[in-house]
């Protein structure tokens, strides 16, 4: 079970706007068993789930991670980092925030991690998710696989994929693209040998930064193709052609799928030992006490110069939970030479389905 499985399962199981525009605080006995890299993946994808933010507790595991991060940063660059210092970490740990006693929560969502199996998101929606076992028969053939972006291209993610692919090759007819989350992450992966293991398996390398995840550069999904990715979004047209199909999964599942040419888990995953549940144990507990009512007395004052009200025409969008890609497709975001006329053609997805 990985952080990707946690957030993909949450987005698929609680997909009726339970967390829409909410701030989520992750807590419980299972938190201490989730690594910081996995917490980063979960927090990163709370936006795709529909929430505004996702917050994990500040604990000893986070402090140890930061100490290691500071050490690696100092080793990577001879110039001291202006913010990542031991003294700033000590100050941050002393001033770490936490919920006030008796804080009100709109609701409490519970997921029993002991009943969770690998999950896959899609096709073309993070609100659609299934246990991996449901997607094995009939097999779903893929054309491309991706281990790129800020969500799951850290050194630990590359290591998980390399563990699956060592001594193996990417399947014929499949393109597997990899890009580290940063140049420092790539250097760390190269030093461990994981990067070379992926290259030896047939992975195609891309520079760190936004690429296929946002529909830019090489390796995009073409019309009719199927891809599986460890990125954070699989909206229609997000990673290429609007008539392509995209799934999301953990780095290990993506690597295994690249090797076999169909969506699957790594050979080391013994399906017979997985929890035998149709779905993990979940529940929603609504908070009995109502939140405090708003009044003129307890409203936050407006910042200087901020208008008290906005006026303008309303635009009807015939879709619930419209994403940022639906408002303005990501693949146009970094086109510096795009004209206002061209922007008008693609804004709100008016012509996204017509793009090649």
mmCIF file of N, CA and C in Angstrom, residues 294-301:
data_model
loop_
_atom_site.group_PDB
_atom_site.id
_atom_site.type_symbol
_atom_site.label_atom_id
_atom_site.label_comp_id
_atom_site.label_asym_id
_atom_site.label_seq_id
_atom_site.Cartn_x
_atom_site.Cartn_y
_atom_site.Cartn_z
ATOM 1 N N UNK A 294 -21.840 33.108 11.440
ATOM 2 C CA UNK A 294 -21.082 34.295 11.066
ATOM 3 C C UNK A 294 -21.895 35.548 11.357
ATOM 4 N N UNK A 295 -21.219 36.563 11.731
ATOM 5 C CA UNK A 295 -21.861 37.858 11.963
ATOM 6 C C UNK A 295 -20.858 38.943 11.614
ATOM 7 N N UNK A 296 -21.356 40.177 11.558
ATOM 8 C CA UNK A 296 -20.470 41.285 11.229
ATOM 9 C C UNK A 296 -19.336 41.399 12.248
ATOM 10 N N UNK A 297 -19.605 40.969 13.495
ATOM 11 C CA UNK A 297 -18.620 41.125 14.562
ATOM 12 C C UNK A 297 -17.447 40.168 14.408
ATOM 13 N N UNK A 298 -17.695 38.937 13.888
ATOM 14 C CA UNK A 298 -16.598 37.971 13.843
ATOM 15 C C UNK A 298 -16.051 37.712 12.440
ATOM 16 N N UNK A 299 -16.449 38.550 11.474
ATOM 17 C CA UNK A 299 -15.876 38.437 10.142
ATOM 18 C C UNK A 299 -14.477 39.061 10.116
ATOM 19 N N UNK A 300 -13.597 38.466 9.341
ATOM 20 C CA UNK A 300 -12.254 39.014 9.185
ATOM 21 C C UNK A 300 -12.348 40.330 8.400
ATOM 22 N N UNK A 301 -11.602 41.330 8.796
ATOM 23 C CA UNK A 301 -11.652 42.606 8.061
ATOM 24 C C UNK A 301 -11.040 42.449 6.669
#
